[in-house]
Structure formats: C-alpha cells, structure tokens
Amino acid sequence: MKQRLLFLGPPGAGKGTQAQHLAESRGLLHLSTGDLLRGEVAAGTPLGQEAKTVMARGELVSDALVLAIVRSRLKQQAQAGGGGWLLDGFPRNVAQADALAALLEELGQQIELVVLMELDDAVLVQRLLARGRADDNESVIRHRLEVYRQQTEPLIAYYRERDLLAPVEAAGSVDAIAERIAAVIG
Ligand code: ADP
C-alpha cells in the first residue's frame, strides 16, 4: 500500500472529506494546510492574522508561511519515527512543489502517489455554496477556481511527468469515491 500521498484537485472536489477518511482508516498523518491555517486564524496567532484577509479573498497565502507549517509537521513526524502521510491542499503551485521535493529529499522520503480528484466546475460551485464556509460566497468561489486554474493546475503536468499521477473521478457518493481512491492506492 502506498502511504506517502498528495491529494490534488479543485476546491470543492472533496479532498478534505476523502483525505480525512483515508488517513483515519490507514493510520496516516493528515496534513490539510487549509485546516491548519483556519486553526491559526481561529486562535488569533500572528500567522493567522496574516493569513485571514488573504484567505477571505480566495488568494493563496504566502509560500513561505505555508511551507513553514508543513516543514515543522513533517519533521516532527520523521523525528518521532516516521510513518505515512497525506498532504491535502499542499502543494498549490510549482514553487511549493519544488520546495516540498527539497524538504522530502532532506528527510530521505518520497511521494508515492498523487491522487487527482476530478470534477466539473458546475458541481464544484454547487458543493461549495452548500458548504457555506466563511470564504464560500459565489464571487470568492469563482476566484478560488480561477486561482486553481492558474497556479495549481500546472501541478497535474508536473506530477504526470514524474509518473506519480492517479486521476480519480470525484462524482458520486462519498463511499463510491473512497472505493475508487482505495483502488489506486492499493
Ligand atoms: P478548498 O477546499 O477551497 O481547496 P482549503 O481549505 O484547501 O480550501 O484552503 C482554503 C484557503 O486556505 C485557500 O483559499 C488559501 O487561501 C489557503 N491555503 C490553503 N492551503 C494553501 C497553500 N498550500 N498555499 C497557499 N494558501 C493556502
């Protein structure tokens, strides 16, 4: 079974739901940069204050900030004896992907599979509107999709070239999608 995984896909594709489910059932560390950032915002830390307005606009928080969060968690886990992990919402652009590659090289670890969750825009927008999070109003959603197209989508080719990409159809029930993901992870 592959146990060092990235979840890639547009906002609303259900990465968080599936990642949480998979991490629990297989004992992997689940790192969602969105959740970690929202935690910082809720706790009112300086980092959270910096991230808050950027997130509310649907823009990406600075690479340095996000990378510092991921670096400390992965190092902590490696020092505690290692194990599998699942990164959800990171990397989100090529600079973050390059930084992750350098970090993993440092830790002597490798990405084993990139699960790409694919879904139509119309369904994405409907799901996000139904979710109703602070940054889930229609104009911010449109902007997040735009940011995804411009900055995150190039990672599809990036990981395809590295022979790591596993596309999964993200339409249907939570259980049906979980089964498709389990099938590609092995
Ligand atoms: P979504 O389900 O819309 O993809 P996330 O919870 O992954 O939501 O992210 C919410 C917001 O947090 C993003 O719009 C962005 O502002 C910020 N964020 C999360 N991950 C990253 C990252 N890797 N780099 C920069 N910003 C991030």
Short mmCIF file of N, CA and C and ligand atoms in Angstrom, two decimals:
data_model
loop_
_atom_site.label_atom_id
_atom_site.label_comp_id
_atom_site.label_asym_id
_atom_site.label_seq_id
_atom_site.Cartn_x
_atom_site.Cartn_y
_atom_site.Cartn_z
N MET A 1 0.83 -1.21 0.00
CA MET A 1 0.00 0.00 0.00
C MET A 1 0.87 1.26 0.00
N LYS A 2 0.45 2.20 -0.84
CA LYS A 2 1.17 3.47 -0.88
C LYS A 2 0.76 4.31 0.33
N GLN A 3 1.70 4.95 0.97
CA GLN A 3 1.35 5.67 2.20
C GLN A 3 1.98 7.05 2.31
N ARG A 4 2.57 7.54 1.21
CA ARG A 4 3.00 8.95 1.20
C ARG A 4 2.33 9.59 0.01
N LEU A 5 1.27 10.30 0.33
CA LEU A 5 0.30 10.67 -0.70
C LEU A 5 0.03 12.17 -0.75
N LEU A 6 -0.26 12.65 -1.95
CA LEU A 6 -0.79 14.01 -2.11
C LEU A 6 -2.20 13.89 -2.67
N PHE A 7 -3.08 14.78 -2.20
CA PHE A 7 -4.40 14.91 -2.80
C PHE A 7 -4.44 16.23 -3.54
N LEU A 8 -4.72 16.15 -4.84
CA LEU A 8 -4.74 17.32 -5.70
C LEU A 8 -6.13 17.42 -6.33
N GLY A 9 -6.58 18.68 -6.55
CA GLY A 9 -7.87 18.84 -7.20
C GLY A 9 -8.44 20.18 -6.85
N PRO A 10 -9.45 20.62 -7.60
CA PRO A 10 -10.04 21.95 -7.37
C PRO A 10 -10.76 22.04 -6.04
N PRO A 11 -10.97 23.27 -5.54
CA PRO A 11 -11.77 23.45 -4.33
C PRO A 11 -13.15 22.85 -4.57
N GLY A 12 -13.66 22.11 -3.61
CA GLY A 12 -14.99 21.52 -3.75
C GLY A 12 -14.98 20.10 -4.27
N ALA A 13 -13.81 19.58 -4.65
CA ALA A 13 -13.75 18.22 -5.19
C ALA A 13 -13.89 17.16 -4.10
N GLY A 14 -13.81 17.59 -2.84
CA GLY A 14 -13.99 16.63 -1.74
C GLY A 14 -12.68 16.07 -1.20
N LYS A 15 -11.60 16.78 -1.44
CA LYS A 15 -10.29 16.32 -0.96
C LYS A 15 -10.28 16.13 0.55
N GLY A 16 -10.80 17.13 1.26
CA GLY A 16 -10.77 17.09 2.72
C GLY A 16 -11.51 15.88 3.27
N THR A 17 -12.71 15.66 2.78
CA THR A 17 -13.54 14.52 3.23
C THR A 17 -12.83 13.20 2.99
N GLN A 18 -12.34 13.03 1.78
CA GLN A 18 -11.70 11.76 1.43
C GLN A 18 -10.37 11.59 2.16
N ALA A 19 -9.64 12.68 2.29
CA ALA A 19 -8.32 12.60 2.93
C ALA A 19 -8.48 12.21 4.39
N GLN A 20 -9.46 12.81 5.05
CA GLN A 20 -9.69 12.52 6.46
C GLN A 20 -10.07 11.06 6.67
N HIS A 21 -10.97 10.60 5.84
CA HIS A 21 -11.45 9.23 5.89
C HIS A 21 -10.28 8.25 5.70
N LEU A 22 -9.48 8.51 4.66
CA LEU A 22 -8.37 7.61 4.33
C LEU A 22 -7.30 7.63 5.42
N ALA A 23 -7.00 8.83 5.91
CA ALA A 23 -5.96 8.95 6.93
C ALA A 23 -6.37 8.18 8.19
N GLU A 24 -7.65 8.28 8.55
CA GLU A 24 -8.13 7.56 9.73
C GLU A 24 -8.07 6.06 9.53
N SER A 25 -8.57 5.61 8.37
CA SER A 25 -8.65 4.16 8.18
C SER A 25 -7.28 3.53 8.00
N ARG A 26 -6.30 4.31 7.55
CA ARG A 26 -4.98 3.70 7.30
C ARG A 26 -3.88 4.21 8.23
N GLY A 27 -4.27 4.99 9.22
CA GLY A 27 -3.28 5.46 10.18
C GLY A 27 -2.22 6.39 9.61
N LEU A 28 -2.63 7.26 8.70
CA LEU A 28 -1.69 8.23 8.12
C LEU A 28 -1.84 9.58 8.80
N LEU A 29 -0.76 10.35 8.80
CA LEU A 29 -0.84 11.73 9.28
C LEU A 29 -1.55 12.56 8.19
N HIS A 30 -2.64 13.22 8.56
CA HIS A 30 -3.37 14.05 7.60
C HIS A 30 -2.99 15.51 7.79
N LEU A 31 -2.34 16.08 6.80
CA LEU A 31 -1.97 17.49 6.87
C LEU A 31 -2.78 18.28 5.86
N SER A 32 -3.77 19.02 6.34
CA SER A 32 -4.54 19.90 5.47
C SER A 32 -4.08 21.33 5.75
N THR A 33 -3.43 21.96 4.78
CA THR A 33 -2.95 23.32 5.03
C THR A 33 -4.13 24.27 5.26
N GLY A 34 -5.27 24.03 4.59
CA GLY A 34 -6.45 24.86 4.82
C GLY A 34 -6.91 24.77 6.27
N ASP A 35 -7.02 23.53 6.79
CA ASP A 35 -7.44 23.34 8.18
C ASP A 35 -6.43 23.96 9.15
N LEU A 36 -5.15 23.76 8.88
CA LEU A 36 -4.13 24.29 9.78
C LEU A 36 -4.17 25.81 9.79
N LEU A 37 -4.38 26.41 8.60
CA LEU A 37 -4.46 27.87 8.53
C LEU A 37 -5.71 28.38 9.24
N ARG A 38 -6.85 27.68 9.05
CA ARG A 38 -8.08 28.11 9.75
C ARG A 38 -7.90 27.99 11.26
N GLY A 39 -7.14 27.01 11.71
CA GLY A 39 -6.83 26.86 13.13
C GLY A 39 -6.04 28.06 13.64
N GLU A 40 -5.08 28.52 12.84
CA GLU A 40 -4.28 29.69 13.22
C GLU A 40 -5.15 30.94 13.28
N VAL A 41 -6.06 31.06 12.30
CA VAL A 41 -6.97 32.22 12.27
C VAL A 41 -7.84 32.21 13.53
N ALA A 42 -8.42 31.05 13.83
CA ALA A 42 -9.32 30.94 14.99
C ALA A 42 -8.58 31.24 16.29
N ALA A 43 -7.31 30.84 16.37
CA ALA A 43 -6.53 31.06 17.59
C ALA A 43 -5.99 32.49 17.66
N GLY A 44 -6.14 33.23 16.56
CA GLY A 44 -5.71 34.63 16.55
C GLY A 44 -4.20 34.81 16.64
N THR A 45 -3.44 33.83 16.19
CA THR A 45 -1.98 33.95 16.20
C THR A 45 -1.54 34.98 15.15
N PRO A 46 -0.31 35.49 15.26
CA PRO A 46 0.19 36.43 14.23
C PRO A 46 0.11 35.81 12.84
N LEU A 47 0.45 34.54 12.75
CA LEU A 47 0.37 33.84 11.47
C LEU A 47 -1.07 33.84 10.95
N GLY A 48 -2.01 33.59 11.86
CA GLY A 48 -3.42 33.58 11.49
C GLY A 48 -3.91 34.94 11.04
N GLN A 49 -3.41 35.96 11.72
CA GLN A 49 -3.82 37.33 11.34
C GLN A 49 -3.32 37.67 9.94
N GLU A 50 -2.13 37.19 9.63
CA GLU A 50 -1.58 37.43 8.30
C GLU A 50 -2.37 36.67 7.24
N ALA A 51 -2.81 35.46 7.58
CA ALA A 51 -3.49 34.61 6.60
C ALA A 51 -4.94 35.01 6.38
N LYS A 52 -5.57 35.58 7.39
CA LYS A 52 -7.03 35.76 7.38
C LYS A 52 -7.58 36.51 6.16
N THR A 53 -7.05 37.70 5.89
CA THR A 53 -7.61 38.51 4.80
C THR A 53 -7.32 37.87 3.44
N VAL A 54 -6.15 37.26 3.34
CA VAL A 54 -5.77 36.59 2.09
C VAL A 54 -6.75 35.45 1.80
N MET A 55 -7.06 34.67 2.82
CA MET A 55 -7.97 33.53 2.66
C MET A 55 -9.38 34.01 2.33
N ALA A 56 -9.80 35.09 2.99
CA ALA A 56 -11.16 35.60 2.75
C ALA A 56 -11.32 36.07 1.31
N ARG A 57 -10.23 36.49 0.68
CA ARG A 57 -10.29 36.92 -0.72
C ARG A 57 -10.17 35.76 -1.69
N GLY A 58 -9.81 34.57 -1.18
CA GLY A 58 -9.65 33.42 -2.06
C GLY A 58 -8.29 33.37 -2.74
N GLU A 59 -7.35 34.17 -2.23
CA GLU A 59 -5.98 34.16 -2.78
C GLU A 59 -5.16 33.12 -2.01
N LEU A 60 -3.95 32.86 -2.49
CA LEU A 60 -3.07 31.93 -1.78
C LEU A 60 -2.24 32.68 -0.74
N VAL A 61 -2.15 32.07 0.42
CA VAL A 61 -1.28 32.56 1.49
C VAL A 61 0.17 32.38 1.00
N SER A 62 1.11 33.16 1.55
CA SER A 62 2.48 33.12 1.01
C SER A 62 3.11 31.73 1.14
N ASP A 63 3.92 31.41 0.14
CA ASP A 63 4.57 30.09 0.12
C ASP A 63 5.39 29.87 1.38
N ALA A 64 6.09 30.91 1.83
CA ALA A 64 6.98 30.76 2.98
C ALA A 64 6.19 30.36 4.22
N LEU A 65 5.04 30.98 4.39
CA LEU A 65 4.22 30.72 5.56
C LEU A 65 3.69 29.27 5.56
N VAL A 66 3.14 28.88 4.41
CA VAL A 66 2.58 27.53 4.31
C VAL A 66 3.68 26.48 4.43
N LEU A 67 4.80 26.76 3.82
CA LEU A 67 5.90 25.81 3.85
C LEU A 67 6.43 25.61 5.27
N ALA A 68 6.47 26.70 6.04
CA ALA A 68 6.95 26.59 7.42
C ALA A 68 6.05 25.64 8.21
N ILE A 69 4.74 25.72 7.97
CA ILE A 69 3.79 24.85 8.67
C ILE A 69 4.04 23.39 8.29
N VAL A 70 4.14 23.13 6.99
CA VAL A 70 4.30 21.75 6.52
C VAL A 70 5.64 21.19 6.99
N ARG A 71 6.68 22.00 6.86
CA ARG A 71 8.02 21.57 7.26
C ARG A 71 8.05 21.12 8.72
N SER A 72 7.47 21.93 9.61
CA SER A 72 7.56 21.60 11.03
C SER A 72 6.79 20.31 11.32
N ARG A 73 5.63 20.11 10.67
CA ARG A 73 4.85 18.88 10.94
C ARG A 73 5.55 17.63 10.39
N LEU A 74 6.10 17.73 9.20
CA LEU A 74 6.74 16.54 8.62
C LEU A 74 8.03 16.20 9.37
N LYS A 75 8.75 17.23 9.79
CA LYS A 75 9.98 16.97 10.56
C LYS A 75 9.66 16.32 11.88
N GLN A 76 8.63 16.87 12.54
CA GLN A 76 8.18 16.31 13.82
C GLN A 76 7.87 14.83 13.67
N GLN A 77 7.12 14.49 12.61
CA GLN A 77 6.73 13.10 12.41
C GLN A 77 7.96 12.23 12.14
N ALA A 78 8.87 12.74 11.32
CA ALA A 78 10.08 11.97 10.98
C ALA A 78 10.91 11.71 12.25
N GLN A 79 11.00 12.74 13.10
CA GLN A 79 11.78 12.58 14.33
C GLN A 79 11.11 11.62 15.31
N ALA A 80 9.78 11.54 15.21
CA ALA A 80 9.04 10.64 16.10
C ALA A 80 9.02 9.21 15.54
N GLY A 81 9.78 8.97 14.50
CA GLY A 81 9.88 7.60 13.98
C GLY A 81 9.30 7.40 12.59
N GLY A 82 8.76 8.47 12.00
CA GLY A 82 8.30 8.38 10.61
C GLY A 82 6.89 7.84 10.50
N GLY A 83 6.57 7.31 9.32
CA GLY A 83 5.22 6.82 9.06
C GLY A 83 4.66 7.46 7.82
N GLY A 84 3.43 7.08 7.49
CA GLY A 84 2.82 7.61 6.27
C GLY A 84 2.18 8.97 6.49
N TRP A 85 1.98 9.68 5.40
CA TRP A 85 1.30 10.98 5.49
C TRP A 85 0.48 11.23 4.24
N LEU A 86 -0.43 12.15 4.40
CA LEU A 86 -1.31 12.52 3.32
C LEU A 86 -1.41 14.05 3.32
N LEU A 87 -0.92 14.67 2.28
CA LEU A 87 -0.95 16.13 2.20
C LEU A 87 -2.16 16.55 1.37
N ASP A 88 -2.95 17.46 1.93
CA ASP A 88 -4.24 17.84 1.33
C ASP A 88 -4.26 19.37 1.23
N GLY A 89 -4.27 19.88 -0.01
CA GLY A 89 -4.27 21.34 -0.19
C GLY A 89 -2.86 21.92 -0.30
N PHE A 90 -1.88 21.07 -0.32
CA PHE A 90 -0.49 21.47 -0.47
C PHE A 90 0.24 20.37 -1.23
N PRO A 91 1.08 20.66 -2.19
CA PRO A 91 1.39 21.98 -2.72
C PRO A 91 0.27 22.53 -3.61
N ARG A 92 0.28 23.84 -3.77
CA ARG A 92 -0.76 24.51 -4.54
C ARG A 92 -0.18 25.30 -5.70
N ASN A 93 1.12 25.31 -5.85
CA ASN A 93 1.76 25.92 -7.03
C ASN A 93 3.12 25.24 -7.22
N VAL A 94 3.77 25.57 -8.34
CA VAL A 94 5.01 24.87 -8.68
C VAL A 94 6.12 25.19 -7.66
N ALA A 95 6.16 26.42 -7.17
CA ALA A 95 7.19 26.77 -6.18
C ALA A 95 7.03 25.91 -4.92
N GLN A 96 5.79 25.70 -4.48
CA GLN A 96 5.55 24.85 -3.30
C GLN A 96 5.93 23.40 -3.59
N ALA A 97 5.66 22.95 -4.82
CA ALA A 97 6.00 21.56 -5.18
C ALA A 97 7.52 21.38 -5.17
N ASP A 98 8.24 22.37 -5.69
CA ASP A 98 9.71 22.29 -5.68
C ASP A 98 10.23 22.32 -4.24
N ALA A 99 9.64 23.17 -3.42
CA ALA A 99 10.07 23.26 -2.01
C ALA A 99 9.78 21.95 -1.28
N LEU A 100 8.64 21.34 -1.59
CA LEU A 100 8.31 20.05 -0.97
C LEU A 100 9.32 18.99 -1.38
N ALA A 101 9.68 18.98 -2.67
CA ALA A 101 10.66 17.99 -3.15
C ALA A 101 11.98 18.14 -2.38
N ALA A 102 12.40 19.39 -2.16
CA ALA A 102 13.66 19.64 -1.44
C ALA A 102 13.54 19.18 0.01
N LEU A 103 12.41 19.47 0.64
CA LEU A 103 12.19 19.06 2.02
C LEU A 103 12.22 17.54 2.16
N LEU A 104 11.56 16.86 1.22
CA LEU A 104 11.49 15.39 1.29
C LEU A 104 12.87 14.77 1.05
N GLU A 105 13.62 15.39 0.17
CA GLU A 105 14.99 14.94 -0.08
C GLU A 105 15.80 14.99 1.23
N GLU A 106 15.61 16.11 1.92
CA GLU A 106 16.26 16.32 3.22
C GLU A 106 15.87 15.22 4.23
N LEU A 107 14.60 14.84 4.19
CA LEU A 107 14.08 13.85 5.15
C LEU A 107 14.31 12.42 4.66
N GLY A 108 14.82 12.27 3.43
CA GLY A 108 15.01 10.93 2.87
C GLY A 108 13.70 10.23 2.58
N GLN A 109 12.68 11.04 2.19
CA GLN A 109 11.37 10.47 1.89
C GLN A 109 10.96 10.79 0.45
N GLN A 110 9.93 10.08 -0.02
CA GLN A 110 9.44 10.31 -1.39
C GLN A 110 7.93 10.27 -1.45
N ILE A 111 7.37 11.09 -2.34
CA ILE A 111 5.94 10.99 -2.64
C ILE A 111 5.74 9.68 -3.39
N GLU A 112 4.72 8.91 -2.97
CA GLU A 112 4.48 7.63 -3.64
C GLU A 112 3.35 7.71 -4.66
N LEU A 113 2.39 8.62 -4.41
CA LEU A 113 1.29 8.76 -5.36
C LEU A 113 0.60 10.11 -5.19
N VAL A 114 0.17 10.69 -6.31
CA VAL A 114 -0.61 11.93 -6.28
C VAL A 114 -2.02 11.59 -6.78
N VAL A 115 -2.99 11.66 -5.89
CA VAL A 115 -4.38 11.37 -6.26
C VAL A 115 -5.01 12.67 -6.76
N LEU A 116 -5.41 12.67 -8.03
CA LEU A 116 -6.04 13.86 -8.63
C LEU A 116 -7.54 13.65 -8.64
N MET A 117 -8.27 14.47 -7.88
CA MET A 117 -9.73 14.35 -7.85
C MET A 117 -10.33 15.29 -8.89
N GLU A 118 -11.07 14.72 -9.83
CA GLU A 118 -11.58 15.49 -10.97
C GLU A 118 -13.10 15.64 -10.92
N LEU A 119 -13.56 16.89 -11.13
CA LEU A 119 -15.00 17.16 -11.08
C LEU A 119 -15.32 18.41 -11.90
N ASP A 120 -16.52 18.42 -12.51
CA ASP A 120 -16.97 19.58 -13.30
C ASP A 120 -17.12 20.84 -12.45
N ASP A 121 -16.84 21.98 -13.07
CA ASP A 121 -16.97 23.27 -12.39
C ASP A 121 -18.37 23.50 -11.80
N ALA A 122 -19.41 23.15 -12.56
CA ALA A 122 -20.77 23.43 -12.10
C ALA A 122 -21.04 22.70 -10.79
N VAL A 123 -20.58 21.46 -10.70
CA VAL A 123 -20.78 20.67 -9.48
C VAL A 123 -19.94 21.24 -8.33
N LEU A 124 -18.73 21.67 -8.65
CA LEU A 124 -17.85 22.25 -7.63
C LEU A 124 -18.52 23.45 -6.96
N VAL A 125 -19.03 24.36 -7.80
CA VAL A 125 -19.62 25.59 -7.27
C VAL A 125 -20.83 25.24 -6.40
N GLN A 126 -21.67 24.31 -6.85
CA GLN A 126 -22.84 23.90 -6.08
C GLN A 126 -22.43 23.35 -4.71
N ARG A 127 -21.41 22.50 -4.69
CA ARG A 127 -20.95 21.90 -3.43
C ARG A 127 -20.41 22.96 -2.49
N LEU A 128 -19.65 23.91 -3.03
CA LEU A 128 -19.04 24.93 -2.17
C LEU A 128 -20.11 25.85 -1.59
N LEU A 129 -21.10 26.20 -2.42
CA LEU A 129 -22.18 27.07 -1.94
C LEU A 129 -22.95 26.38 -0.83
N ALA A 130 -23.13 25.06 -0.96
CA ALA A 130 -23.88 24.31 0.05
C ALA A 130 -23.09 24.23 1.35
N ARG A 131 -21.76 24.27 1.26
CA ARG A 131 -20.90 24.12 2.44
C ARG A 131 -20.97 25.35 3.35
N GLY A 132 -20.97 26.54 2.71
CA GLY A 132 -21.19 27.77 3.47
C GLY A 132 -20.09 28.18 4.43
N ARG A 133 -18.84 27.87 4.13
CA ARG A 133 -17.72 28.33 4.96
C ARG A 133 -17.54 29.83 4.74
N ALA A 134 -16.74 30.49 5.61
CA ALA A 134 -16.58 31.95 5.53
C ALA A 134 -16.14 32.42 4.14
N ASP A 135 -15.29 31.61 3.46
CA ASP A 135 -14.81 32.02 2.14
C ASP A 135 -15.59 31.33 1.02
N ASP A 136 -16.83 30.92 1.29
CA ASP A 136 -17.63 30.21 0.30
C ASP A 136 -18.78 31.04 -0.26
N ASN A 137 -18.59 32.33 -0.54
CA ASN A 137 -19.64 33.03 -1.28
C ASN A 137 -19.27 33.02 -2.77
N GLU A 138 -20.28 33.25 -3.63
CA GLU A 138 -20.09 32.91 -5.04
C GLU A 138 -18.90 33.61 -5.70
N SER A 139 -18.69 34.91 -5.41
CA SER A 139 -17.59 35.58 -6.12
C SER A 139 -16.23 35.09 -5.62
N VAL A 140 -16.14 34.79 -4.32
CA VAL A 140 -14.86 34.26 -3.80
C VAL A 140 -14.62 32.85 -4.35
N ILE A 141 -15.69 32.07 -4.47
CA ILE A 141 -15.57 30.71 -5.03
C ILE A 141 -15.03 30.78 -6.46
N ARG A 142 -15.64 31.68 -7.27
CA ARG A 142 -15.17 31.84 -8.66
C ARG A 142 -13.70 32.20 -8.68
N HIS A 143 -13.32 33.06 -7.76
CA HIS A 143 -11.93 33.48 -7.73
C HIS A 143 -11.01 32.32 -7.32
N ARG A 144 -11.46 31.51 -6.33
CA ARG A 144 -10.63 30.36 -5.92
C ARG A 144 -10.45 29.39 -7.07
N LEU A 145 -11.51 29.23 -7.89
CA LEU A 145 -11.39 28.33 -9.05
C LEU A 145 -10.39 28.88 -10.06
N GLU A 146 -10.44 30.21 -10.24
CA GLU A 146 -9.50 30.88 -11.14
C GLU A 146 -8.05 30.69 -10.67
N VAL A 147 -7.85 30.91 -9.38
CA VAL A 147 -6.52 30.72 -8.78
C VAL A 147 -6.06 29.27 -8.96
N TYR A 148 -7.00 28.34 -8.80
CA TYR A 148 -6.68 26.92 -9.00
C TYR A 148 -6.20 26.69 -10.44
N ARG A 149 -6.98 27.21 -11.41
CA ARG A 149 -6.61 27.01 -12.83
C ARG A 149 -5.23 27.56 -13.12
N GLN A 150 -4.97 28.75 -12.62
CA GLN A 150 -3.71 29.42 -12.97
C GLN A 150 -2.52 28.85 -12.22
N GLN A 151 -2.68 28.60 -10.93
CA GLN A 151 -1.50 28.27 -10.12
C GLN A 151 -1.37 26.80 -9.78
N THR A 152 -2.49 26.13 -9.56
CA THR A 152 -2.41 24.74 -9.07
C THR A 152 -2.47 23.73 -10.21
N GLU A 153 -3.28 24.02 -11.24
CA GLU A 153 -3.43 23.05 -12.32
C GLU A 153 -2.12 22.66 -13.01
N PRO A 154 -1.14 23.57 -13.12
CA PRO A 154 0.15 23.14 -13.70
C PRO A 154 0.80 21.96 -12.96
N LEU A 155 0.36 21.71 -11.72
CA LEU A 155 0.93 20.58 -10.97
C LEU A 155 0.47 19.24 -11.55
N ILE A 156 -0.61 19.25 -12.32
CA ILE A 156 -1.06 17.99 -12.94
C ILE A 156 0.03 17.49 -13.89
N ALA A 157 0.51 18.39 -14.76
CA ALA A 157 1.58 18.00 -15.69
C ALA A 157 2.87 17.71 -14.92
N TYR A 158 3.13 18.49 -13.90
CA TYR A 158 4.35 18.35 -13.08
C TYR A 158 4.44 16.92 -12.53
N TYR A 159 3.34 16.44 -11.94
CA TYR A 159 3.38 15.11 -11.33
C TYR A 159 3.17 13.99 -12.37
N ARG A 160 2.49 14.33 -13.48
CA ARG A 160 2.36 13.32 -14.54
C ARG A 160 3.74 13.00 -15.10
N GLU A 161 4.53 14.06 -15.33
CA GLU A 161 5.89 13.88 -15.84
C GLU A 161 6.74 13.03 -14.90
N ARG A 162 6.44 13.10 -13.61
CA ARG A 162 7.20 12.32 -12.63
C ARG A 162 6.57 10.96 -12.39
N ASP A 163 5.55 10.65 -13.22
CA ASP A 163 4.92 9.33 -13.17
C ASP A 163 4.23 9.03 -11.84
N LEU A 164 3.67 10.06 -11.23
CA LEU A 164 3.07 9.88 -9.90
C LEU A 164 1.56 10.07 -9.91
N LEU A 165 1.00 10.48 -11.06
CA LEU A 165 -0.39 10.95 -11.06
C LEU A 165 -1.41 9.82 -11.21
N ALA A 166 -2.41 9.82 -10.33
CA ALA A 166 -3.52 8.86 -10.41
C ALA A 166 -4.84 9.62 -10.41
N PRO A 167 -5.44 9.84 -11.59
CA PRO A 167 -6.72 10.57 -11.64
C PRO A 167 -7.87 9.72 -11.13
N VAL A 168 -8.77 10.35 -10.39
CA VAL A 168 -9.95 9.67 -9.85
C VAL A 168 -11.17 10.54 -10.11
N GLU A 169 -12.24 9.93 -10.62
CA GLU A 169 -13.49 10.65 -10.87
C GLU A 169 -14.14 10.96 -9.52
N ALA A 170 -14.35 12.27 -9.25
CA ALA A 170 -14.81 12.67 -7.92
C ALA A 170 -16.31 12.94 -7.87
N ALA A 171 -17.09 12.38 -8.82
CA ALA A 171 -18.55 12.50 -8.78
C ALA A 171 -19.12 11.24 -8.13
N GLY A 172 -20.30 11.40 -7.49
CA GLY A 172 -20.95 10.24 -6.88
C GLY A 172 -20.92 10.33 -5.37
N SER A 173 -21.22 9.22 -4.71
CA SER A 173 -21.32 9.23 -3.25
C SER A 173 -19.93 9.21 -2.62
N VAL A 174 -19.84 9.64 -1.37
CA VAL A 174 -18.58 9.64 -0.63
C VAL A 174 -17.97 8.22 -0.64
N ASP A 175 -18.82 7.21 -0.42
CA ASP A 175 -18.32 5.83 -0.39
C ASP A 175 -17.81 5.37 -1.74
N ALA A 176 -18.52 5.75 -2.80
CA ALA A 176 -18.09 5.32 -4.14
C ALA A 176 -16.74 5.92 -4.48
N ILE A 177 -16.56 7.19 -4.12
CA ILE A 177 -15.29 7.86 -4.42
C ILE A 177 -14.17 7.24 -3.56
N ALA A 178 -14.49 6.96 -2.30
CA ALA A 178 -13.49 6.34 -1.40
C ALA A 178 -13.01 5.00 -1.98
N GLU A 179 -13.94 4.25 -2.59
CA GLU A 179 -13.56 2.96 -3.20
C GLU A 179 -12.62 3.15 -4.37
N ARG A 180 -12.90 4.19 -5.19
CA ARG A 180 -12.02 4.45 -6.33
C ARG A 180 -10.62 4.83 -5.85
N ILE A 181 -10.58 5.62 -4.78
CA ILE A 181 -9.27 6.05 -4.26
C ILE A 181 -8.52 4.84 -3.69
N ALA A 182 -9.24 4.00 -2.94
CA ALA A 182 -8.60 2.81 -2.38
C ALA A 182 -8.02 1.95 -3.49
N ALA A 183 -8.72 1.89 -4.61
CA ALA A 183 -8.26 1.04 -5.73
C ALA A 183 -6.93 1.54 -6.30
N VAL A 184 -6.74 2.86 -6.38
CA VAL A 184 -5.48 3.35 -6.95
C VAL A 184 -4.33 3.33 -5.94
N ILE A 185 -4.67 3.35 -4.65
CA ILE A 185 -3.61 3.35 -3.63
C ILE A 185 -3.08 1.94 -3.35
N GLY A 186 -4.00 0.98 -3.50
CA GLY A 186 -3.58 -0.40 -3.33
C GLY A 186 -3.64 -0.88 -1.90
P1 ADP B 1 -10.54 24.46 -0.66
O1 ADP B 1 -11.47 23.37 -0.23
O2 ADP B 1 -11.25 25.65 -1.18
O3 ADP B 1 -9.44 23.98 -1.55
P2 ADP B 1 -8.66 24.80 1.57
O4 ADP B 1 -9.19 24.51 2.93
O5 ADP B 1 -7.70 23.82 0.99
O6 ADP B 1 -9.94 25.01 0.69
O7 ADP B 1 -7.97 26.24 1.52
C1 ADP B 1 -8.66 27.40 1.92
C2 ADP B 1 -7.75 28.63 1.74
O8 ADP B 1 -6.55 28.48 2.54
C3 ADP B 1 -7.22 28.84 0.32
O9 ADP B 1 -8.14 29.53 -0.49
C4 ADP B 1 -5.92 29.63 0.60
O10 ADP B 1 -6.18 30.98 0.89
C5 ADP B 1 -5.40 29.00 1.88
N1 ADP B 1 -4.45 27.88 1.60
C6 ADP B 1 -4.63 26.57 1.89
N2 ADP B 1 -3.58 25.83 1.50
C7 ADP B 1 -2.69 26.69 0.94
C8 ADP B 1 -1.41 26.56 0.32
N3 ADP B 1 -0.83 25.36 0.20
N4 ADP B 1 -0.81 27.67 -0.14
C9 ADP B 1 -1.37 28.87 -0.02
N5 ADP B 1 -2.57 29.08 0.52
C10 ADP B 1 -3.25 28.01 1.01
#
